Amino acid sequence: PDTESIDYSLGIYSGDIDKYEVSIYDSTGVTLIHTDTHLPAFSNPITGTFLYLTQNTSYKIVVTAWIGSFSKTSCSVLNTATLLAP
């Protein structure tokens, strides 16, 4: 984390996966802020950065894998936060 951005990096299984979505929500997990969509051919790891966030704020990151119209959300939700500027 930085003061206004959060980087992510995740190892993936590319088998039959059609796309991965990495979404960032507010700290309650209710309000979707942004979703990054990753399509084949996947880099491994998949990386990205969520920008223009509010400093010193908590967020939740959720990863969803898609095979056709079937989706599976990652078992764990990552709780993270931006840093307070010095």
Backbone as ProteinMPNN parsed JSONL, in Angstrom:
{"seq_chain_A": "PDTESIDYSLGIYSGDIDKYEVSIYDSTGVTLIHTDTHLPAFSNPITGTFLYLTQNTSYKIVVTAWIGSFSKTSCSVLNTATLLAP", "coords_chain_A": {"N_chain_A": [[0.819, -1.204, 0.0], [0.304, 2.294, -0.542], [0.048, 5.859, -0.067], [-2.126, 6.637, -1.668], [-2.692, 4.507, -3.32], [-2.96, 0.978, -4.109], [-1.154, -1.885, -4.695], [-1.411, -5.059, -6.361], [-0.69, -8.574, -6.582], [-1.029, -11.747, -7.852], [-0.749, -15.249, -7.866], [-1.752, -17.539, -10.374], [-4.112, -19.934, -11.726], [-4.26, -21.074, -14.878], [-5.615, -22.89, -16.464], [-8.689, -23.683, -17.5], [-9.722, -21.183, -17.257], [-11.469, -18.296, -18.201], [-11.395, -15.588, -17.643], [-10.076, -13.345, -15.169], [-11.235, -11.363, -12.514], [-10.362, -8.645, -10.562], [-11.395, -6.988, -7.868], [-12.007, -3.958, -6.073], [-13.364, -2.867, -3.062], [-15.165, -0.695, -0.783], [-14.529, -0.453, 2.795], [-16.628, -1.845, 3.963], [-17.319, -3.72, 2.161], [-19.438, -3.432, 0.491], [-19.758, -1.274, -1.346], [-18.695, -1.106, -4.566], [-15.687, -0.074, -5.943], [-13.849, -0.258, -8.073], [-13.071, -2.468, -10.824], [-10.606, -4.569, -12.117], [-10.086, -6.294, -15.097], [-8.719, -9.271, -16.264], [-7.603, -10.97, -19.061], [-6.961, -14.019, -21.018], [-3.847, -14.299, -22.845], [-2.705, -15.094, -19.7], [-0.556, -13.308, -17.533], [1.821, -14.53, -15.174], [2.84, -13.888, -12.121], [-0.476, -12.345, -11.983], [-0.708, -8.901, -12.075], [-1.41, -5.624, -10.759], [-2.584, -2.251, -10.135], [-4.504, -0.326, -7.968], [-5.574, 2.895, -8.213], [-5.819, 6.388, -7.133], [-7.019, 6.357, -4.613], [-8.314, 6.984, -1.29], [-6.284, 8.328, 1.226], [-5.124, 6.634, 4.204], [-7.254, 4.791, 4.562], [-9.466, 1.99, 4.776], [-9.901, -0.946, 2.75], [-11.447, -3.594, 0.793], [-10.383, -6.369, -1.119], [-11.345, -8.434, -3.759], [-11.112, -11.432, -5.572], [-12.233, -12.847, -8.567], [-12.749, -15.706, -10.488], [-13.55, -16.697, -13.778], [-15.26, -19.114, -15.728], [-16.615, -19.473, -18.666], [-19.954, -18.645, -18.15], [-19.936, -19.166, -15.493], [-18.901, -18.316, -12.263], [-16.402, -18.026, -9.708], [-15.746, -16.813, -6.638], [-12.878, -15.815, -4.856], [-11.927, -17.618, -1.934], [-11.082, -16.195, 0.272], [-11.288, -12.857, 1.421], [-9.36, -10.078, 0.903], [-8.325, -7.85, 3.283], [-7.222, -4.584, 3.343], [-5.337, -1.486, 3.437], [-4.811, 1.982, 2.654], [-1.956, 4.077, 3.222], [-1.174, 6.55, 5.75], [-0.25, 9.794, 4.953], [2.999, 11.111, 5.598]], "CA_chain_A": [[0.0, 0.0, 0.0], [0.9, 3.625, -0.559], [-0.937, 6.769, 0.498], [-3.314, 6.733, -2.514], [-2.766, 3.379, -4.249], [-2.702, -0.361, -3.587], [-0.703, -2.831, -5.712], [-1.707, -6.463, -6.09], [0.015, -9.591, -7.347], [-1.563, -13.037, -7.465], [-0.448, -16.423, -8.669], [-3.0, -17.961, -10.987], [-4.277, -21.184, -12.44], [-4.77, -20.601, -16.159], [-6.311, -23.989, -17.123], [-9.883, -23.368, -18.281], [-10.209, -19.874, -16.833], [-11.684, -17.341, -19.291], [-10.947, -14.272, -17.181], [-10.012, -13.04, -13.739], [-11.6, -10.005, -12.122], [-9.852, -8.232, -9.255], [-12.257, -5.859, -7.516], [-11.754, -3.277, -4.797], [-14.58, -2.357, -2.426], [-14.951, 0.052, 0.456], [-14.229, -1.327, 3.94], [-17.794, -2.669, 4.303], [-17.488, -4.733, 1.129], [-20.709, -3.186, -0.195], [-19.606, -0.342, -2.461], [-17.649, -1.428, -5.53], [-14.961, 1.112, -6.386], [-13.277, -0.505, -9.404], [-12.72, -3.849, -11.157], [-9.639, -4.827, -13.19], [-10.358, -7.558, -15.765], [-7.531, -9.861, -16.897], [-7.978, -11.982, -20.046], [-5.819, -14.806, -21.493], [-2.938, -15.141, -22.106], [-2.458, -14.479, -18.406], [0.788, -13.266, -16.964], [1.816, -15.197, -13.874], [1.567, -13.535, -11.501], [-1.279, -11.214, -12.46], [-0.413, -7.739, -11.227], [-2.14, -4.401, -11.064], [-2.583, -1.198, -9.123], [-5.691, 0.507, -7.817], [-5.095, 4.269, -8.026], [-6.74, 7.463, -6.742], [-7.729, 5.986, -3.391], [-8.213, 7.935, -0.188], [-5.242, 7.916, 2.16], [-5.505, 6.181, 5.539], [-8.601, 4.235, 4.42], [-9.515, 0.536, 4.622], [-10.564, -1.468, 1.56], [-11.489, -5.043, 0.615], [-10.088, -6.8, -2.478], [-11.961, -9.726, -4.048], [-10.706, -12.002, -6.857], [-13.228, -13.755, -9.128], [-12.343, -16.443, -11.689], [-14.696, -17.01, -14.635], [-15.229, -20.127, -16.78], [-17.896, -19.21, -19.318], [-20.818, -17.791, -17.327], [-19.791, -19.601, -14.106], [-17.854, -17.575, -11.553], [-16.022, -18.458, -8.355], [-15.041, -15.763, -5.908], [-11.852, -16.386, -3.984], [-12.438, -17.981, -0.606], [-10.782, -15.166, 1.266], [-11.324, -11.453, 1.02], [-8.182, -9.418, 1.446], [-8.514, -6.544, 3.894], [-6.001, -3.79, 3.208], [-5.571, -0.057, 3.662], [-3.793, 2.92, 2.201], [-1.157, 4.625, 4.318], [-1.322, 7.949, 6.108], [0.902, 10.58, 4.499], [3.793, 11.596, 6.732]], "C_chain_A": [[0.861, 1.265, 0.0], [-0.158, 4.558, 0.019], [-2.217, 6.846, -0.333], [-3.413, 5.609, -3.537], [-2.48, 2.071, -3.516], [-2.327, -1.251, -4.774], [-1.173, -4.228, -5.341], [-0.917, -7.356, -7.036], [-0.525, -10.934, -6.906], [-1.146, -14.117, -8.441], [-1.757, -16.981, -9.182], [-2.932, -19.385, -11.495], [-4.914, -20.805, -13.765], [-5.581, -21.64, -16.913], [-7.466, -23.593, -18.011], [-10.448, -21.99, -17.96], [-10.307, -18.941, -18.039], [-11.262, -15.932, -18.92], [-10.888, -14.249, -15.665], [-10.455, -11.602, -13.556], [-11.053, -9.755, -10.722], [-10.588, -6.944, -8.919], [-11.86, -5.275, -6.179], [-13.062, -2.63, -4.333], [-14.197, -1.483, -1.24], [-14.793, -0.941, 1.604], [-15.403, -2.214, 4.342], [-17.973, -3.817, 3.32], [-18.753, -4.565, 0.327], [-20.524, -2.337, -1.449], [-18.41, -0.719, -3.323], [-17.014, -0.137, -6.018], [-14.434, 0.916, -7.803], [-13.012, -1.996, -9.577], [-11.719, -3.849, -12.297], [-9.964, -6.201, -13.76], [-9.104, -8.019, -16.487], [-7.977, -11.018, -17.773], [-6.753, -12.784, -20.47], [-5.108, -14.071, -22.631], [-2.532, -14.402, -20.828], [-0.967, -14.411, -18.113], [0.71, -14.01, -15.629], [3.026, -14.726, -13.094], [0.826, -12.439, -12.274], [-0.988, -10.059, -11.516], [-1.254, -6.549, -11.662], [-2.042, -3.427, -9.911], [-3.925, -0.486, -9.135], [-5.209, 1.901, -7.416], [-6.202, 5.188, -7.523], [-7.616, 7.079, -5.554], [-7.529, 7.064, -2.336], [-7.178, 7.441, 0.809], [-5.841, 7.527, 3.51], [-6.927, 5.602, 5.568], [-8.519, 2.729, 4.196], [-10.331, 0.145, 3.395], [-10.594, -2.985, 1.615], [-11.215, -5.341, -0.857], [-10.614, -8.22, -2.657], [-11.519, -10.169, -5.443], [-11.782, -12.991, -7.302], [-12.667, -14.386, -10.398], [-13.599, -16.837, -12.454], [-14.355, -18.13, -15.605], [-16.598, -20.031, -17.449], [-18.716, -18.262, -18.477], [-20.768, -18.174, -15.849], [-18.649, -18.832, -13.454], [-17.63, -18.161, -10.172], [-15.226, -17.337, -7.728], [-14.053, -16.421, -4.971], [-12.415, -16.594, -2.582], [-12.179, -16.892, 0.431], [-10.863, -13.786, 0.629], [-10.137, -10.783, 1.685], [-8.571, -8.055, 1.993], [-7.187, -5.813, 3.823], [-6.352, -2.327, 3.429], [-4.473, 0.764, 3.012], [-3.112, 3.5, 3.432], [-1.501, 6.086, 4.573], [-0.07, 8.692, 5.644], [1.657, 11.109, 5.697], [3.6, 13.088, 6.965]], "O_chain_A": [[1.993, 1.274, 0.485], [-1.167, 4.088, 0.546], [-3.289, 7.092, 0.219], [-4.139, 5.738, -4.522], [-1.851, 2.053, -2.457], [-3.083, -1.362, -5.739], [-1.319, -4.551, -4.163], [-0.532, -6.95, -8.132], [-0.493, -11.249, -5.716], [-1.179, -13.938, -9.659], [-2.773, -16.904, -8.492], [-1.857, -19.96, -11.669], [-6.018, -20.26, -13.773], [-6.192, -21.302, -17.927], [-7.256, -23.205, -19.161], [-11.565, -21.677, -18.37], [-9.354, -18.806, -18.806], [-10.822, -15.165, -19.777], [-11.555, -15.023, -14.979], [-10.097, -10.727, -14.343], [-11.258, -10.559, -9.812], [-10.426, -5.931, -9.599], [-11.435, -5.988, -5.27], [-13.756, -1.953, -5.091], [-13.065, -1.521, -0.758], [-14.912, -2.148, 1.396], [-15.2, -3.236, 4.997], [-18.691, -4.776, 3.604], [-19.119, -5.453, -0.443], [-21.078, -2.655, -2.5], [-17.264, -0.663, -2.878], [-17.707, 0.782, -6.453], [-14.554, 1.81, -8.641], [-12.759, -2.705, -8.603], [-11.942, -3.21, -13.325], [-10.105, -7.167, -13.01], [-8.495, -7.254, -17.234], [-8.644, -11.94, -17.303], [-5.626, -12.313, -20.315], [-5.746, -13.277, -23.322], [-2.083, -13.257, -20.864], [-0.217, -15.34, -18.411], [-0.361, -14.1, -15.029], [4.145, -15.143, -13.394], [1.403, -11.718, -13.088], [-1.018, -10.223, -10.296], [-1.741, -6.488, -12.791], [-1.492, -3.736, -8.854], [-4.421, -0.091, -10.191], [-4.522, 2.065, -6.407], [-7.373, 4.81, -7.492], [-8.795, 7.427, -5.494], [-6.679, 7.943, -2.479], [-7.19, 6.272, 1.195], [-6.902, 8.01, 3.907], [-7.703, 5.885, 6.481], [-7.616, 2.245, 3.513], [-11.311, 0.802, 3.043], [-9.857, -3.598, 2.388], [-11.739, -4.663, -1.741], [-10.369, -9.096, -1.827], [-11.549, -9.379, -6.386], [-12.198, -13.859, -6.535], [-12.171, -13.685, -11.28], [-14.591, -17.258, -11.859], [-13.297, -18.112, -16.234], [-17.609, -20.447, -16.884], [-18.24, -17.184, -18.118], [-21.474, -17.579, -15.034], [-17.565, -18.711, -14.024], [-18.539, -18.714, -9.553], [-14.165, -16.956, -8.223], [-14.345, -17.452, -4.364], [-13.268, -15.838, -2.117], [-12.97, -16.7, 1.354], [-10.545, -13.596, -0.545], [-9.937, -10.91, 2.893], [-9.083, -7.207, 1.263], [-6.149, -6.358, 4.198], [-7.521, -1.975, 3.589], [-3.347, 0.296, 2.842], [-3.635, 3.418, 4.543], [-2.053, 6.766, 3.708], [1.048, 8.256, 5.919], [1.056, 11.509, 6.694], [4.198, 13.652, 7.881]]}, "name": "protein", "num_of_chains": 1, "seq": "PDTESIDYSLGIYSGDIDKYEVSIYDSTGVTLIHTDTHLPAFSNPITGTFLYLTQNTSYKIVVTAWIGSFSKTSCSVLNTATLLAP"}
